[in-house]
């Protein structure tokens, strides 16, 4: 469900779609006139919501929306019957193309979406975010585009099948689903024949399912792509602070993942990850030495000293205007990284990165007038 604003509604016109209160209860049916109901002011003040599915009728028009759209489409694809295998590979390729489009439009916005946004189905979000991280690293590794498409599809389908009971892994406490013997039987049933896609999933599953052993990412039989996908999955699992995968104890997620597993990672993969994401990835919430709280908005040539857009003062009050800080300067140095949940209010990404970071808006006419066709 998505909250609507006062400007989204003509209270004197019949609604095209039902509206719900904060508890999900339908309070205004389609066709009703809001102003004609005595409870209208109270409901509006308390918050009214429209089915978020209506928003996906719009084509994505920014990097953030490409990622959001990919999550919704993957959620729908996961729910499709296995028998509908003919279009599965094509649809998965199309979802991977949305991730690539997000990268092409604005790679920083794509990464910030991974760090800041927790909308949609948790499992689908996990898969799409893993693909986003993998793509950013793949571009640093100069992997051929055709090969990269197969790797993105592997990231998106890594946990496609219903997982068996999860188990904790290492100090991070991330809960990783146990897979089948090779992790690709479900993909084969859905008609996948791409050898790079299948081999990457099989090997990444093997990495993530090591029993009572450290991650053996230096095994020469494991491809760079499988190592990268497994590491990206661990990173995104530790970022997610809701659902079955719990966040790591430390807030410096990327640093924790590499400290925990770096000794077992091929040095080329680890260095590519750091080079692509930096020590503080774009979208990381940080507090500066001067007390301000902001969000990493861009990397600098010094990987542990990015540019930060300060949004809140030392006491948590919003700044009159966002201020760009160069953390290479002493007074602007990063004191610590924080969870986005610790912010006084949610981040308006469009203020930092512009229209490419804009969320879906309520389309004109969606809540009143004629219904839009699908």
Short mmCIF file of C-alpha atoms in Angstrom, two decimals:
data_model
loop_
_atom_site.label_atom_id
_atom_site.label_comp_id
_atom_site.label_asym_id
_atom_site.label_seq_id
_atom_site.Cartn_x
_atom_site.Cartn_y
_atom_site.Cartn_z
CA UNK A 1 0.00 0.00 0.00
CA UNK A 2 1.18 3.54 -0.73
CA UNK A 3 0.17 6.61 1.28
CA UNK A 4 -1.50 9.35 -0.74
CA UNK A 5 -1.32 13.10 -0.29
CA UNK A 6 -4.02 15.75 -0.29
CA UNK A 7 -3.05 16.87 -3.78
CA UNK A 8 -3.68 13.37 -5.15
CA UNK A 9 -7.42 13.57 -4.56
CA UNK A 10 -10.29 15.65 -5.85
CA UNK A 11 -12.59 15.13 -2.87
CA UNK A 12 -15.64 16.23 -4.86
CA UNK A 13 -15.22 13.61 -7.63
CA UNK A 14 -16.01 9.87 -7.53
CA UNK A 15 -13.01 7.69 -6.75
CA UNK A 16 -11.77 5.35 -9.44
CA UNK A 17 -10.19 3.02 -6.85
CA UNK A 18 -10.85 2.16 -3.19
CA UNK A 19 -8.91 3.82 -0.37
CA UNK A 20 -7.73 2.13 2.83
CA UNK A 21 -6.86 3.38 6.30
CA UNK A 22 -3.60 2.78 8.15
CA UNK A 23 -4.85 -0.65 9.28
CA UNK A 24 -5.59 -1.75 5.72
CA UNK A 25 -9.36 -1.48 6.15
CA UNK A 26 -11.24 -0.22 3.09
CA UNK A 27 -12.96 3.02 4.13
CA UNK A 28 -13.95 4.45 0.74
CA UNK A 29 -15.14 2.25 -2.09
CA UNK A 30 -14.53 2.96 -5.76
CA UNK A 31 -17.23 5.31 -7.02
CA UNK A 32 -17.77 7.04 -3.69
CA UNK A 33 -17.28 10.80 -3.29
CA UNK A 34 -14.88 11.50 -0.38
CA UNK A 35 -16.32 14.91 0.55
CA UNK A 36 -19.78 13.37 0.93
CA UNK A 37 -18.59 11.24 3.86
CA UNK A 38 -18.54 12.93 7.27
CA UNK A 39 -15.44 10.92 8.25
CA UNK A 40 -13.42 12.17 5.30
CA UNK A 41 -11.34 14.81 7.19
CA UNK A 42 -10.51 12.35 9.97
CA UNK A 43 -9.50 9.61 7.55
CA UNK A 44 -7.35 11.99 5.53
CA UNK A 45 -5.56 13.26 8.63
CA UNK A 46 -4.99 9.70 9.83
CA UNK A 47 -3.52 8.59 6.52
CA UNK A 48 -5.14 7.02 3.46
CA UNK A 49 -3.58 4.43 1.20
CA UNK A 50 -4.06 3.04 -2.30
CA UNK A 51 -3.05 -0.41 -3.54
CA UNK A 52 0.59 -0.05 -4.56
CA UNK A 53 -0.01 -2.41 -7.46
CA UNK A 54 -1.73 0.44 -9.26
CA UNK A 55 1.53 2.35 -9.43
CA UNK A 56 3.26 -0.32 -11.51
CA UNK A 57 1.00 0.58 -14.42
CA UNK A 58 3.49 3.36 -15.10
CA UNK A 59 6.71 2.60 -16.96
CA UNK A 60 9.83 3.32 -14.87
CA UNK A 61 11.28 6.75 -15.62
CA UNK A 62 14.32 6.81 -13.34
CA UNK A 63 17.04 4.57 -11.93
CA UNK A 64 15.22 4.04 -8.63
CA UNK A 65 11.99 3.17 -10.39
CA UNK A 66 13.82 0.63 -12.60
CA UNK A 67 14.96 -1.17 -9.44
CA UNK A 68 11.47 -0.96 -7.90
CA UNK A 69 9.93 -2.29 -11.09
CA UNK A 70 12.39 -5.19 -11.16
CA UNK A 71 11.36 -6.19 -7.62
CA UNK A 72 7.67 -6.23 -8.53
CA UNK A 73 8.21 -8.20 -11.73
CA UNK A 74 10.42 -10.75 -9.98
CA UNK A 75 7.78 -11.15 -7.26
CA UNK A 76 5.18 -11.94 -9.91
CA UNK A 77 7.53 -14.29 -11.75
CA UNK A 78 8.29 -16.26 -8.59
CA UNK A 79 4.57 -16.82 -8.08
CA UNK A 80 4.00 -18.07 -11.64
CA UNK A 81 3.44 -21.84 -12.08
CA UNK A 82 6.56 -23.82 -12.95
CA UNK A 83 4.71 -25.20 -15.97
CA UNK A 84 4.82 -21.75 -17.57
CA UNK A 85 8.49 -22.27 -18.41
CA UNK A 86 8.47 -21.02 -21.98
CA UNK A 87 8.59 -17.35 -21.02
CA UNK A 88 10.57 -17.72 -17.78
CA UNK A 89 14.04 -17.14 -19.20
CA UNK A 90 12.80 -14.24 -21.32
CA UNK A 91 11.14 -12.55 -18.35
CA UNK A 92 14.19 -13.08 -16.13
CA UNK A 93 16.33 -11.56 -18.87
CA UNK A 94 13.94 -8.60 -19.02
CA UNK A 95 14.24 -8.12 -15.25
CA UNK A 96 18.03 -8.24 -15.54
CA UNK A 97 17.72 -5.59 -18.26
CA UNK A 98 15.86 -3.34 -15.79
CA UNK A 99 18.80 -3.64 -13.39
CA UNK A 100 21.17 -2.79 -16.25
CA UNK A 101 18.99 0.18 -17.18
CA UNK A 102 19.14 1.44 -13.59
CA UNK A 103 22.94 1.25 -13.79
CA UNK A 104 22.99 3.04 -17.14
CA UNK A 105 20.73 5.83 -15.91
CA UNK A 106 22.51 6.47 -12.61
CA UNK A 107 24.72 3.91 -10.88
CA UNK A 108 24.82 5.95 -7.67
CA UNK A 109 21.03 6.04 -7.43
CA UNK A 110 20.91 2.29 -8.05
CA UNK A 111 23.35 1.68 -5.20
CA UNK A 112 21.60 4.15 -2.88
CA UNK A 113 18.32 2.32 -3.49
CA UNK A 114 19.97 -0.89 -2.28
CA UNK A 115 21.23 0.83 0.85
CA UNK A 116 18.13 2.85 1.76
CA UNK A 117 14.93 1.26 0.42
CA UNK A 118 13.13 -1.73 1.94
CA UNK A 119 9.94 -1.80 -0.14
CA UNK A 120 8.34 -4.86 -1.68
CA UNK A 121 8.65 -8.60 -1.20
CA UNK A 122 11.73 -9.34 0.92
CA UNK A 123 12.97 -12.32 -1.10
CA UNK A 124 12.55 -10.56 -4.45
CA UNK A 125 14.17 -7.42 -3.07
CA UNK A 126 17.10 -9.48 -1.81
CA UNK A 127 17.61 -11.01 -5.26
CA UNK A 128 17.35 -7.72 -7.16
CA UNK A 129 19.70 -5.95 -4.75
CA UNK A 130 22.22 -8.78 -5.09
CA UNK A 131 22.07 -8.29 -8.86
CA UNK A 132 22.57 -4.53 -8.43
CA UNK A 133 25.68 -5.00 -6.29
CA UNK A 134 27.02 -7.67 -8.64
CA UNK A 135 26.52 -5.41 -11.66
CA UNK A 136 28.43 -2.54 -10.08
CA UNK A 137 31.36 -4.86 -9.39
CA UNK A 138 31.14 -6.57 -12.79
CA UNK A 139 31.51 -3.21 -14.50
CA UNK A 140 34.74 -2.66 -12.56
CA UNK A 141 35.92 -6.07 -13.74
CA UNK A 142 35.21 -5.23 -17.41
CA UNK A 143 33.22 -8.40 -17.96
CA UNK A 144 31.66 -8.84 -21.44
CA UNK A 145 28.09 -7.55 -21.53
CA UNK A 146 26.59 -10.82 -22.84
CA UNK A 147 28.34 -12.77 -20.08
CA UNK A 148 27.22 -10.23 -17.51
CA UNK A 149 23.56 -10.73 -18.47
CA UNK A 150 23.85 -14.42 -17.55
CA UNK A 151 25.47 -13.55 -14.23
CA UNK A 152 22.69 -11.07 -13.41
CA UNK A 153 20.10 -13.74 -14.18
CA UNK A 154 21.98 -16.07 -11.82
CA UNK A 155 21.89 -13.47 -9.05
CA UNK A 156 18.17 -12.92 -9.55
CA UNK A 157 17.40 -16.65 -9.39
CA UNK A 158 19.84 -17.70 -6.66
CA UNK A 159 17.08 -18.27 -4.10
CA UNK A 160 14.22 -18.76 -6.53
CA UNK A 161 13.06 -22.08 -5.11
CA UNK A 162 11.30 -22.25 -1.75
CA UNK A 163 14.15 -22.44 0.79
CA UNK A 164 14.47 -25.19 3.36
CA UNK A 165 15.01 -24.22 7.03
CA UNK A 166 17.72 -21.60 7.36
CA UNK A 167 20.89 -21.73 9.42
CA UNK A 168 23.12 -18.98 10.87
CA UNK A 169 26.42 -18.24 9.16
CA UNK A 170 29.38 -16.72 11.00
CA UNK A 171 29.36 -13.69 13.29
CA UNK A 172 27.18 -11.73 10.89
CA UNK A 173 24.22 -13.88 11.87
CA UNK A 174 22.83 -13.77 8.33
CA UNK A 175 20.37 -16.60 7.77
CA UNK A 176 21.07 -18.31 4.49
CA UNK A 177 18.52 -20.71 2.98
CA UNK A 178 19.63 -24.28 2.48
CA UNK A 179 19.32 -25.31 -1.15
CA UNK A 180 18.96 -28.57 -3.01
CA UNK A 181 21.90 -30.66 -4.15
CA UNK A 182 22.98 -28.37 -6.97
CA UNK A 183 20.46 -25.51 -6.79
CA UNK A 184 19.58 -25.60 -10.48
CA UNK A 185 16.88 -28.27 -10.76
CA UNK A 186 14.12 -25.68 -10.49
CA UNK A 187 15.75 -23.55 -13.17
CA UNK A 188 15.99 -26.52 -15.52
CA UNK A 189 12.31 -27.28 -14.94
CA UNK A 190 11.58 -23.70 -15.97
CA UNK A 191 13.44 -24.15 -19.21
CA UNK A 192 16.78 -22.47 -18.44
CA UNK A 193 19.60 -23.86 -20.60
CA UNK A 194 22.21 -21.08 -20.37
CA UNK A 195 25.37 -22.85 -19.06
CA UNK A 196 26.87 -19.70 -17.48
CA UNK A 197 23.61 -18.97 -15.66
CA UNK A 198 23.24 -22.55 -14.39
CA UNK A 199 26.90 -23.03 -13.43
CA UNK A 200 27.02 -19.71 -11.57
CA UNK A 201 23.93 -20.61 -9.52
CA UNK A 202 25.23 -24.11 -8.78
CA UNK A 203 28.62 -22.87 -7.62
CA UNK A 204 27.22 -19.96 -5.60
CA UNK A 205 24.86 -22.39 -3.85
CA UNK A 206 27.82 -24.58 -3.03
CA UNK A 207 29.65 -21.61 -1.50
CA UNK A 208 26.68 -20.54 0.62
CA UNK A 209 25.88 -24.06 1.80
CA UNK A 210 29.28 -25.04 3.20
CA UNK A 211 28.57 -27.03 6.37
CA UNK A 212 30.51 -25.93 9.46
CA UNK A 213 33.36 -24.60 7.32
CA UNK A 214 34.52 -21.10 6.38
CA UNK A 215 33.51 -19.94 2.92
CA UNK A 216 35.96 -21.59 0.54
CA UNK A 217 35.88 -18.89 -2.08
CA UNK A 218 39.46 -19.56 -3.16
CA UNK A 219 38.57 -22.98 -4.50
CA UNK A 220 39.96 -22.90 -8.05
CA UNK A 221 36.94 -24.84 -9.27
CA UNK A 222 34.69 -21.92 -8.35
CA UNK A 223 34.30 -19.16 -10.92
CA UNK A 224 34.84 -15.48 -10.23
CA UNK A 225 31.17 -14.92 -11.02
CA UNK A 226 30.00 -17.44 -8.41
CA UNK A 227 32.30 -15.95 -5.78
CA UNK A 228 30.99 -12.47 -6.55
CA UNK A 229 27.33 -13.52 -6.43
CA UNK A 230 27.83 -15.31 -3.10
CA UNK A 231 29.63 -12.33 -1.59
CA UNK A 232 27.00 -9.90 -2.91
CA UNK A 233 24.27 -12.11 -1.44
CA UNK A 234 25.98 -12.05 1.96
CA UNK A 235 26.30 -8.28 1.78
CA UNK A 236 22.65 -7.73 0.87
CA UNK A 237 21.49 -10.24 3.48
CA UNK A 238 23.30 -8.30 6.19
CA UNK A 239 21.82 -5.02 4.94
CA UNK A 240 18.25 -6.23 5.29
CA UNK A 241 17.00 -5.38 8.77
CA UNK A 242 13.59 -6.98 8.36
CA UNK A 243 12.35 -10.45 7.52
CA UNK A 244 14.13 -13.73 8.13
CA UNK A 245 17.62 -12.44 7.45
CA UNK A 246 18.84 -10.41 10.38
CA UNK A 247 21.27 -7.52 10.11
CA UNK A 248 24.81 -7.91 11.38
CA UNK A 249 25.72 -6.49 14.78
CA UNK A 250 27.96 -3.84 13.26
CA UNK A 251 26.60 -1.03 11.12
CA UNK A 252 29.59 -0.96 8.77
CA UNK A 253 28.16 -3.81 6.72
CA UNK A 254 30.62 -3.97 3.85
CA UNK A 255 33.58 -3.79 6.21
CA UNK A 256 32.12 -6.56 8.37
CA UNK A 257 31.51 -8.86 5.41
CA UNK A 258 35.10 -8.49 4.24
CA UNK A 259 36.56 -8.85 7.74
CA UNK A 260 34.48 -11.98 8.31
CA UNK A 261 35.14 -13.61 4.95
CA UNK A 262 38.00 -11.65 3.38
CA UNK A 263 40.63 -14.27 4.20
CA UNK A 264 38.70 -16.76 2.07
CA UNK A 265 38.00 -14.45 -0.89
CA UNK A 266 40.11 -14.27 -4.02
CA UNK A 267 41.96 -10.98 -3.71
CA UNK A 268 40.74 -9.87 -7.14
CA UNK A 269 37.10 -10.24 -6.09
CA UNK A 270 37.63 -8.42 -2.79
CA UNK A 271 39.55 -5.56 -4.40
CA UNK A 272 36.93 -5.22 -7.14
CA UNK A 273 34.19 -5.05 -4.51
CA UNK A 274 35.98 -2.30 -2.59
CA UNK A 275 36.88 -0.41 -5.76
CA UNK A 276 33.26 -0.53 -6.95
CA UNK A 277 31.48 0.26 -3.69
CA UNK A 278 34.06 2.08 -1.59
CA UNK A 279 34.38 1.58 2.16
CA UNK A 280 31.12 3.50 2.61
CA UNK A 281 28.86 2.69 -0.36
CA UNK A 282 26.68 5.41 -1.85
CA UNK A 283 23.51 5.58 0.24
CA UNK A 284 25.23 4.74 3.54
CA UNK A 285 23.93 6.82 6.46
CA UNK A 286 26.82 8.34 8.43
CA UNK A 287 27.51 10.78 11.24
CA UNK A 288 30.33 13.26 10.74
CA UNK A 289 32.86 14.48 13.27
CA UNK A 290 31.01 17.81 13.37
CA UNK A 291 27.89 15.94 14.55
CA UNK A 292 25.84 16.22 11.38
CA UNK A 293 24.04 13.17 10.02
CA UNK A 294 23.86 12.62 6.29
CA UNK A 295 24.03 10.17 3.42
CA UNK A 296 26.99 9.23 1.24
CA UNK A 297 26.13 10.83 -2.10
CA UNK A 298 29.21 10.03 -4.20
CA UNK A 299 32.59 8.36 -3.94
CA UNK A 300 35.88 10.23 -4.12
CA UNK A 301 39.31 9.03 -5.22
CA UNK A 302 39.90 8.21 -1.53
CA UNK A 303 37.74 5.12 -0.98
CA UNK A 304 37.25 5.67 2.76
CA UNK A 305 36.40 9.38 2.43
CA UNK A 306 33.34 9.84 0.20
CA UNK A 307 31.21 12.92 -0.40
CA UNK A 308 28.36 13.19 2.11
CA UNK A 309 25.13 15.15 1.84
CA UNK A 310 24.38 16.36 5.38
CA UNK A 311 20.65 16.41 6.15
CA UNK A 312 20.37 16.71 9.94
CA UNK A 313 22.18 18.75 12.57
CA UNK A 314 23.87 17.39 15.67
CA UNK A 315 20.60 17.41 17.64
CA UNK A 316 18.64 15.70 14.87
CA UNK A 317 16.85 18.76 13.51
CA UNK A 318 16.68 18.93 9.69
CA UNK A 319 19.09 21.40 8.13
CA UNK A 320 17.47 24.30 6.28
CA UNK A 321 19.21 23.10 3.12
CA UNK A 322 21.22 19.92 2.46
CA UNK A 323 24.97 20.61 2.64
CA UNK A 324 27.58 18.72 0.62
CA UNK A 325 30.58 17.76 2.78
CA UNK A 326 34.01 16.59 1.63
CA UNK A 327 34.95 14.00 4.26
CA UNK A 328 38.61 14.19 3.27
CA UNK A 329 38.69 17.39 5.31
CA UNK A 330 39.28 16.85 9.03
CA UNK A 331 36.17 18.50 10.42
CA UNK A 332 34.01 16.56 8.00
CA UNK A 333 35.53 13.14 8.68
CA UNK A 334 33.12 10.25 9.16
CA UNK A 335 32.71 9.38 12.83
CA UNK A 336 30.55 6.28 12.31
CA UNK A 337 28.06 4.68 9.97
CA UNK A 338 24.44 4.36 11.07
CA UNK A 339 21.36 2.39 10.17
CA UNK A 340 18.79 4.20 8.03
CA UNK A 341 16.30 3.30 10.76
CA UNK A 342 18.12 5.69 13.10
CA UNK A 343 17.37 8.74 10.98
CA UNK A 344 14.92 11.26 12.47
CA UNK A 345 12.86 11.02 9.26
CA UNK A 346 13.09 9.07 5.97
CA UNK A 347 15.50 10.27 3.30
CA UNK A 348 14.00 11.99 0.28
CA UNK A 349 16.42 10.56 -2.26
CA UNK A 350 15.36 13.01 -4.97
CA UNK A 351 16.70 15.92 -2.89
CA UNK A 352 20.17 14.36 -3.08
CA UNK A 353 20.27 12.76 -6.54
CA UNK A 354 17.48 14.47 -8.47
CA UNK A 355 14.74 12.98 -10.63
CA UNK A 356 16.57 9.70 -11.24
CA UNK A 357 15.98 8.97 -7.55
CA UNK A 358 12.31 9.97 -7.52
CA UNK A 359 9.80 7.48 -6.14
CA UNK A 360 6.64 6.62 -8.05
CA UNK A 361 4.13 9.45 -7.93
CA UNK A 362 0.38 9.07 -8.02
CA UNK A 363 -0.52 9.48 -11.70
CA UNK A 364 -3.04 12.13 -12.64
CA UNK A 365 -6.55 10.73 -12.71
CA UNK A 366 -5.67 7.54 -10.84
CA UNK A 367 -7.83 8.33 -7.84
CA UNK A 368 -10.69 10.00 -9.63
CA UNK A 369 -12.15 10.00 -13.10
CA UNK A 370 -11.85 7.05 -15.45
CA UNK A 371 -9.85 3.95 -14.62
CA UNK A 372 -6.62 3.59 -16.51
CA UNK A 373 -6.18 0.53 -18.68
CA UNK A 374 -3.54 -2.03 -17.81
#
